């Protein structure tokens, strides 16, 4: 089912999210290696076509697990096709999320939401549900596009909602074209 919301990046743009060009300025392994270790359970919330999911599955290894959740069935289909028949398939659980329900129940060590939060209308609901699945000693990396897509002010408001829902918020790593924060349970 496609989503009708104009906020949500349509599946027809999956190719631009999953390009070799993007890898040059947003290399998933460079961005995630400080946080993800073998054996972890990781949630890639709003995974899209799986630009980060595939790399995360390699990083967690055969003893780890990735939960890849997205609102759009089409995005999950693209990811499914990419991993089908590979050794990564059994490490990746695909979840169809609803607009205001993440539909994830597993407890996770790490959450990534990359370029997703600005597409979610009810951020309070999102953060409270994500907090309920993050392990006590878990970490959460939130990355949003910068400037005209998501203003500094809008990102601050998003982080305030994270704080209101019980997360401790620290500045995240600096990457080109993006702004980020690291969230932990208080
Ligand atoms: C701009 S894309 C980014 C995809 C991926 N994180 C990446 O960086 O390549 C945003 C994704 O978030 C998904 N999304 C938006 N709102 C969502 C929600 N409430 N729950 C789950 N996924 C959502 C969209 O369907 C889309 O695939």
PDB file of C-alpha atoms and ligand atoms in Angstrom:
ATOM      1  CA  UNK A   1       0.000   0.000   0.000  1.00  0.00           C
ATOM      2  CA  UNK A   2       1.415   3.379  -0.959  1.00  0.00           C
ATOM      3  CA  UNK A   3       1.044   6.268   1.431  1.00  0.00           C
ATOM      4  CA  UNK A   4      -0.789   9.374   0.272  1.00  0.00           C
ATOM      5  CA  UNK A   5       0.954  11.731   2.685  1.00  0.00           C
ATOM      6  CA  UNK A   6       2.978  14.401   0.834  1.00  0.00           C
ATOM      7  CA  UNK A   7       5.458  14.347   3.755  1.00  0.00           C
ATOM      8  CA  UNK A   8       6.536  10.802   3.020  1.00  0.00           C
ATOM      9  CA  UNK A   9       9.323  10.084   0.513  1.00  0.00           C
ATOM     10  CA  UNK A  10       7.660   7.963  -2.191  1.00  0.00           C
ATOM     11  CA  UNK A  11       8.998   4.533  -3.111  1.00  0.00           C
ATOM     12  CA  UNK A  12       9.614   5.745  -6.684  1.00  0.00           C
ATOM     13  CA  UNK A  13      12.569   7.712  -5.201  1.00  0.00           C
ATOM     14  CA  UNK A  14      14.073   4.549  -3.676  1.00  0.00           C
ATOM     15  CA  UNK A  15      16.871   4.595  -6.280  1.00  0.00           C
ATOM     16  CA  UNK A  16      18.178   7.964  -5.098  1.00  0.00           C
ATOM     17  CA  UNK A  17      18.194   6.758  -1.481  1.00  0.00           C
ATOM     18  CA  UNK A  18      20.161   3.671  -2.428  1.00  0.00           C
ATOM     19  CA  UNK A  19      22.801   5.038  -4.787  1.00  0.00           C
ATOM     20  CA  UNK A  20      26.571   4.644  -5.005  1.00  0.00           C
ATOM     21  CA  UNK A  21      26.865   8.432  -5.046  1.00  0.00           C
ATOM     22  CA  UNK A  22      25.175   8.599  -1.633  1.00  0.00           C
ATOM     23  CA  UNK A  23      27.689   6.070  -0.286  1.00  0.00           C
ATOM     24  CA  UNK A  24      30.447   8.608  -0.966  1.00  0.00           C
ATOM     25  CA  UNK A  25      29.058  11.230   1.411  1.00  0.00           C
ATOM     26  CA  UNK A  26      26.983   9.026   3.739  1.00  0.00           C
ATOM     27  CA  UNK A  27      28.981   5.810   4.042  1.00  0.00           C
ATOM     28  CA  UNK A  28      26.829   3.527   6.261  1.00  0.00           C
ATOM     29  CA  UNK A  29      29.756   1.608   7.733  1.00  0.00           C
ATOM     30  CA  UNK A  30      31.645   4.817   8.648  1.00  0.00           C
ATOM     31  CA  UNK A  31      28.538   6.360  10.204  1.00  0.00           C
ATOM     32  CA  UNK A  32      27.512   3.280  12.169  1.00  0.00           C
ATOM     33  CA  UNK A  33      30.762   1.535  13.148  1.00  0.00           C
ATOM     34  CA  UNK A  34      31.132   3.507  16.429  1.00  0.00           C
ATOM     35  CA  UNK A  35      27.796   2.105  17.625  1.00  0.00           C
ATOM     36  CA  UNK A  36      27.082  -1.310  16.146  1.00  0.00           C
ATOM     37  CA  UNK A  37      28.821  -4.477  17.289  1.00  0.00           C
ATOM     38  CA  UNK A  38      28.483  -8.148  16.435  1.00  0.00           C
ATOM     39  CA  UNK A  39      25.534  -9.914  18.041  1.00  0.00           C
ATOM     40  CA  UNK A  40      23.432  -6.775  18.527  1.00  0.00           C
ATOM     41  CA  UNK A  41      19.750  -6.427  17.716  1.00  0.00           C
ATOM     42  CA  UNK A  42      19.289  -3.205  15.741  1.00  0.00           C
ATOM     43  CA  UNK A  43      16.139  -1.397  14.653  1.00  0.00           C
ATOM     44  CA  UNK A  44      16.340   0.518  11.348  1.00  0.00           C
ATOM     45  CA  UNK A  45      13.160   2.560  11.673  1.00  0.00           C
ATOM     46  CA  UNK A  46      11.932   3.939   8.348  1.00  0.00           C
ATOM     47  CA  UNK A  47      14.431   1.717   6.544  1.00  0.00           C
ATOM     48  CA  UNK A  48      13.309   2.686   3.023  1.00  0.00           C
ATOM     49  CA  UNK A  49      15.006   0.480   0.408  1.00  0.00           C
ATOM     50  CA  UNK A  50      17.588  -0.637   2.989  1.00  0.00           C
ATOM     51  CA  UNK A  51      20.595   1.587   2.246  1.00  0.00           C
ATOM     52  CA  UNK A  52      21.587   1.246   5.932  1.00  0.00           C
ATOM     53  CA  UNK A  53      19.852  -2.087   6.691  1.00  0.00           C
ATOM     54  CA  UNK A  54      22.165  -4.204   4.545  1.00  0.00           C
ATOM     55  CA  UNK A  55      25.317  -2.729   6.080  1.00  0.00           C
ATOM     56  CA  UNK A  56      23.882  -3.117   9.591  1.00  0.00           C
ATOM     57  CA  UNK A  57      23.141  -6.806   8.883  1.00  0.00           C
ATOM     58  CA  UNK A  58      26.795  -7.300   7.910  1.00  0.00           C
ATOM     59  CA  UNK A  59      27.978  -5.496  11.064  1.00  0.00           C
ATOM     60  CA  UNK A  60      25.835  -7.507  13.516  1.00  0.00           C
ATOM     61  CA  UNK A  61      27.016 -10.767  11.939  1.00  0.00           C
ATOM     62  CA  UNK A  62      25.292 -14.157  12.017  1.00  0.00           C
ATOM     63  CA  UNK A  63      24.529 -13.897  15.751  1.00  0.00           C
ATOM     64  CA  UNK A  64      22.820 -10.513  15.419  1.00  0.00           C
ATOM     65  CA  UNK A  65      19.515  -9.319  14.055  1.00  0.00           C
ATOM     66  CA  UNK A  66      18.153  -6.289  12.195  1.00  0.00           C
ATOM     67  CA  UNK A  67      14.559  -5.188  12.352  1.00  0.00           C
ATOM     68  CA  UNK A  68      13.785  -3.126   9.271  1.00  0.00           C
ATOM     69  CA  UNK A  69      10.476  -1.285   9.619  1.00  0.00           C
ATOM     70  CA  UNK A  70       8.789   0.989   7.115  1.00  0.00           C
ATOM     71  CA  UNK A  71       5.417   2.509   6.445  1.00  0.00           C
ATOM     72  CA  UNK A  72       5.549   1.627   2.772  1.00  0.00           C
ATOM     73  CA  UNK A  73       5.107  -1.945   1.594  1.00  0.00           C
ATOM     74  CA  UNK A  74       6.889  -0.961  -1.657  1.00  0.00           C
ATOM     75  CA  UNK A  75      10.076  -0.001   0.220  1.00  0.00           C
ATOM     76  CA  UNK A  76      10.030  -3.322   2.098  1.00  0.00           C
ATOM     77  CA  UNK A  77       9.550  -5.197  -1.191  1.00  0.00           C
ATOM     78  CA  UNK A  78      12.633  -3.533  -2.686  1.00  0.00           C
ATOM     79  CA  UNK A  79      14.655  -4.485   0.390  1.00  0.00           C
ATOM     80  CA  UNK A  80      13.281  -8.034   0.371  1.00  0.00           C
ATOM     81  CA  UNK A  81      14.309  -8.489  -3.267  1.00  0.00           C
ATOM     82  CA  UNK A  82      17.807  -7.201  -2.491  1.00  0.00           C
ATOM     83  CA  UNK A  83      18.460  -9.700   0.316  1.00  0.00           C
ATOM     84  CA  UNK A  84      16.554 -12.712  -1.023  1.00  0.00           C
ATOM     85  CA  UNK A  85      18.824 -15.752  -1.314  1.00  0.00           C
ATOM     86  CA  UNK A  86      21.753 -14.020   0.428  1.00  0.00           C
ATOM     87  CA  UNK A  87      23.227 -14.908   3.817  1.00  0.00           C
ATOM     88  CA  UNK A  88      21.767 -11.665   5.172  1.00  0.00           C
ATOM     89  CA  UNK A  89      18.166 -12.707   4.602  1.00  0.00           C
ATOM     90  CA  UNK A  90      17.830 -14.652   7.848  1.00  0.00           C
ATOM     91  CA  UNK A  91      19.259 -11.766   9.897  1.00  0.00           C
ATOM     92  CA  UNK A  92      16.730  -9.190   8.681  1.00  0.00           C
ATOM     93  CA  UNK A  93      13.154  -9.102   9.905  1.00  0.00           C
ATOM     94  CA  UNK A  94      10.890  -6.891   7.781  1.00  0.00           C
ATOM     95  CA  UNK A  95       8.067  -5.082   9.560  1.00  0.00           C
ATOM     96  CA  UNK A  96       5.234  -3.097   8.002  1.00  0.00           C
ATOM     97  CA  UNK A  97       4.770  -0.095  10.296  1.00  0.00           C
ATOM     98  CA  UNK A  98       1.610   1.998  10.487  1.00  0.00           C
ATOM     99  CA  UNK A  99       1.579   5.808  10.491  1.00  0.00           C
ATOM    100  CA  UNK A 100       1.346   5.965  14.299  1.00  0.00           C
ATOM    101  CA  UNK A 101       2.337   2.424  15.305  1.00  0.00           C
ATOM    102  CA  UNK A 102       5.835   1.029  14.898  1.00  0.00           C
ATOM    103  CA  UNK A 103       4.615  -2.588  15.176  1.00  0.00           C
ATOM    104  CA  UNK A 104       7.945  -3.631  16.730  1.00  0.00           C
ATOM    105  CA  UNK A 105       7.989  -5.650  19.947  1.00  0.00           C
ATOM    106  CA  UNK A 106      11.568  -6.993  20.136  1.00  0.00           C
ATOM    107  CA  UNK A 107      13.887  -5.212  22.563  1.00  0.00           C
ATOM    108  CA  UNK A 108      16.805  -3.633  20.706  1.00  0.00           C
ATOM    109  CA  UNK A 109      20.367  -2.493  21.478  1.00  0.00           C
ATOM    110  CA  UNK A 110      20.440   0.274  18.897  1.00  0.00           C
ATOM    111  CA  UNK A 111      17.939   2.332  16.913  1.00  0.00           C
ATOM    112  CA  UNK A 112      18.660   4.245  13.720  1.00  0.00           C
ATOM    113  CA  UNK A 113      16.173   6.734  12.320  1.00  0.00           C
ATOM    114  CA  UNK A 114      17.862   8.342   9.353  1.00  0.00           C
ATOM    115  CA  UNK A 115      16.003  11.080   7.447  1.00  0.00           C
ATOM    116  CA  UNK A 116      12.687   9.801   8.832  1.00  0.00           C
ATOM    117  CA  UNK A 117      11.495  11.926  11.786  1.00  0.00           C
ATOM    118  CA  UNK A 118      10.418  14.924   9.648  1.00  0.00           C
ATOM    119  CA  UNK A 119       8.051  12.574   7.790  1.00  0.00           C
ATOM    120  CA  UNK A 120       6.303  11.503  10.996  1.00  0.00           C
ATOM    121  CA  UNK A 121       3.408  13.680  12.108  1.00  0.00           C
ATOM    122  CA  UNK A 122       3.010  12.435  15.686  1.00  0.00           C
ATOM    123  CA  UNK A 123       6.599  12.460  16.952  1.00  0.00           C
ATOM    124  CA  UNK A 124       5.463  12.057  20.575  1.00  0.00           C
ATOM    125  CA  UNK A 125       3.928   8.682  19.741  1.00  0.00           C
ATOM    126  CA  UNK A 126       6.992   7.692  17.744  1.00  0.00           C
ATOM    127  CA  UNK A 127       9.431   8.511  20.561  1.00  0.00           C
ATOM    128  CA  UNK A 128       7.354   6.885  23.284  1.00  0.00           C
ATOM    129  CA  UNK A 129       7.097   3.653  21.272  1.00  0.00           C
ATOM    130  CA  UNK A 130      10.804   3.692  20.397  1.00  0.00           C
ATOM    131  CA  UNK A 131      11.659   4.206  24.065  1.00  0.00           C
ATOM    132  CA  UNK A 132       9.595   1.159  24.985  1.00  0.00           C
ATOM    133  CA  UNK A 133      11.682  -1.111  22.728  1.00  0.00           C
ATOM    134  CA  UNK A 134      15.151   0.330  23.458  1.00  0.00           C
ATOM    135  CA  UNK A 135      17.063  -1.701  26.070  1.00  0.00           C
ATOM    136  CA  UNK A 136      18.074   0.206  29.231  1.00  0.00           C
ATOM    137  CA  UNK A 137      21.687   0.485  28.067  1.00  0.00           C
ATOM    138  CA  UNK A 138      20.744   0.949  24.394  1.00  0.00           C
ATOM    139  CA  UNK A 139      21.548   3.879  22.093  1.00  0.00           C
ATOM    140  CA  UNK A 140      19.583   5.669  19.426  1.00  0.00           C
ATOM    141  CA  UNK A 141      20.999   7.713  16.521  1.00  0.00           C
ATOM    142  CA  UNK A 142      18.658  10.231  14.942  1.00  0.00           C
ATOM    143  CA  UNK A 143      19.793  11.976  11.761  1.00  0.00           C
ATOM    144  CA  UNK A 144      17.820  14.586   9.864  1.00  0.00           C
ATOM    145  CA  UNK A 145      18.585  16.532   6.680  1.00  0.00           C
ATOM    146  CA  UNK A 146      19.883  20.043   7.242  1.00  0.00           C
ATOM    147  CA  UNK A 147      18.737  23.531   6.335  1.00  0.00           C
ATOM    148  CA  UNK A 148      15.945  23.995   3.870  1.00  0.00           C
ATOM    149  CA  UNK A 149      14.531  20.484   4.335  1.00  0.00           C
ATOM    150  CA  UNK A 150      14.608  20.537   8.158  1.00  0.00           C
ATOM    151  CA  UNK A 151      15.565  23.822   9.850  1.00  0.00           C
ATOM    152  CA  UNK A 152      17.798  23.900  12.933  1.00  0.00           C
ATOM    153  CA  UNK A 153      14.746  25.098  14.850  1.00  0.00           C
ATOM    154  CA  UNK A 154      12.583  22.194  13.631  1.00  0.00           C
ATOM    155  CA  UNK A 155      15.299  19.712  14.625  1.00  0.00           C
ATOM    156  CA  UNK A 156      15.483  21.300  18.098  1.00  0.00           C
ATOM    157  CA  UNK A 157      11.715  20.856  18.453  1.00  0.00           C
ATOM    158  CA  UNK A 158      12.031  17.205  17.451  1.00  0.00           C
ATOM    159  CA  UNK A 159      14.737  16.690  20.076  1.00  0.00           C
ATOM    160  CA  UNK A 160      12.544  18.412  22.671  1.00  0.00           C
ATOM    161  CA  UNK A 161       9.865  15.804  21.963  1.00  0.00           C
ATOM    162  CA  UNK A 162      12.496  13.096  22.471  1.00  0.00           C
ATOM    163  CA  UNK A 163      13.412  14.665  25.854  1.00  0.00           C
ATOM    164  CA  UNK A 164       9.737  14.980  26.818  1.00  0.00           C
ATOM    165  CA  UNK A 165       9.449  11.237  26.223  1.00  0.00           C
ATOM    166  CA  UNK A 166      12.280  10.430  28.623  1.00  0.00           C
ATOM    167  CA  UNK A 167      15.338  10.327  26.366  1.00  0.00           C
ATOM    168  CA  UNK A 168      18.641  11.856  27.308  1.00  0.00           C
ATOM    169  CA  UNK A 169      19.837  13.853  24.251  1.00  0.00           C
ATOM    170  CA  UNK A 170      23.487  14.448  23.344  1.00  0.00           C
ATOM    171  CA  UNK A 171      24.920  16.070  20.205  1.00  0.00           C
ATOM    172  CA  UNK A 172      25.533  13.474  17.501  1.00  0.00           C
ATOM    173  CA  UNK A 173      28.316  13.078  14.950  1.00  0.00           C
ATOM    174  CA  UNK A 174      28.692  15.738  12.262  1.00  0.00           C
ATOM    175  CA  UNK A 175      28.089  14.632   8.674  1.00  0.00           C
ATOM    176  CA  UNK A 176      27.640  16.523   5.438  1.00  0.00           C
ATOM    177  CA  UNK A 177      24.098  17.804   4.745  1.00  0.00           C
ATOM    178  CA  UNK A 178      22.755  16.476   8.030  1.00  0.00           C
ATOM    179  CA  UNK A 179      22.203  17.149  11.728  1.00  0.00           C
ATOM    180  CA  UNK A 180      22.157  14.428  14.353  1.00  0.00           C
ATOM    181  CA  UNK A 181      21.795  13.493  17.999  1.00  0.00           C
ATOM    182  CA  UNK A 182      22.458  10.473  20.198  1.00  0.00           C
ATOM    183  CA  UNK A 183      19.631   9.474  22.481  1.00  0.00           C
ATOM    184  CA  UNK A 184      19.866   7.190  25.501  1.00  0.00           C
ATOM    185  CA  UNK A 185      17.443   6.110  28.204  1.00  0.00           C
ATOM    186  CA  UNK A 186      17.654   8.246  31.314  1.00  0.00           C
TER     187      UNK A 186
HETATM  188  C1  LIG B   1      13.663   9.701   3.257  1.00  0.00           C
HETATM  189  S1  LIG B   1      13.294   8.011   3.503  1.00  0.00           S
HETATM  190  C2  LIG B   1      14.790   7.459   4.321  1.00  0.00           C
HETATM  191  C3  LIG B   1      14.977   5.964   4.225  1.00  0.00           C
HETATM  192  C4  LIG B   1      16.225   5.420   4.931  1.00  0.00           C
HETATM  193  N1  LIG B   1      16.186   5.676   6.358  1.00  0.00           N
HETATM  194  C5  LIG B   1      17.468   5.995   4.320  1.00  0.00           C
HETATM  195  O1  LIG B   1      18.102   6.882   4.934  1.00  0.00           O
HETATM  196  O2  LIG B   1      17.811   5.561   3.206  1.00  0.00           O
HETATM  197  C6  LIG B   1      12.102   7.988   4.814  1.00  0.00           C
HETATM  198  C7  LIG B   1      11.453   6.632   5.024  1.00  0.00           C
HETATM  199  O3  LIG B   1      10.708   6.685   6.239  1.00  0.00           O
HETATM  200  C8  LIG B   1       9.496   5.991   6.047  1.00  0.00           C
HETATM  201  N2  LIG B   1       8.507   6.480   7.039  1.00  0.00           N
HETATM  202  C9  LIG B   1       7.892   7.679   7.096  1.00  0.00           C
HETATM  203  N3  LIG B   1       7.046   7.742   8.145  1.00  0.00           N
HETATM  204  C10 LIG B   1       7.139   6.540   8.784  1.00  0.00           C
HETATM  205  C11 LIG B   1       6.517   5.975   9.941  1.00  0.00           C
HETATM  206  N4  LIG B   1       5.604   6.658  10.663  1.00  0.00           N
HETATM  207  N5  LIG B   1       6.844   4.708  10.285  1.00  0.00           N
HETATM  208  C12 LIG B   1       7.743   4.006   9.559  1.00  0.00           C
HETATM  209  N6  LIG B   1       8.372   4.478   8.469  1.00  0.00           N
HETATM  210  C13 LIG B   1       8.079   5.740   8.075  1.00  0.00           C
HETATM  211  C14 LIG B   1       9.116   6.277   4.607  1.00  0.00           C
HETATM  212  O4  LIG B   1       8.205   5.329   4.104  1.00  0.00           O
HETATM  213  C15 LIG B   1      10.475   6.242   3.914  1.00  0.00           C
HETATM  214  O5  LIG B   1      10.802   4.964   3.442  1.00  0.00           O
END
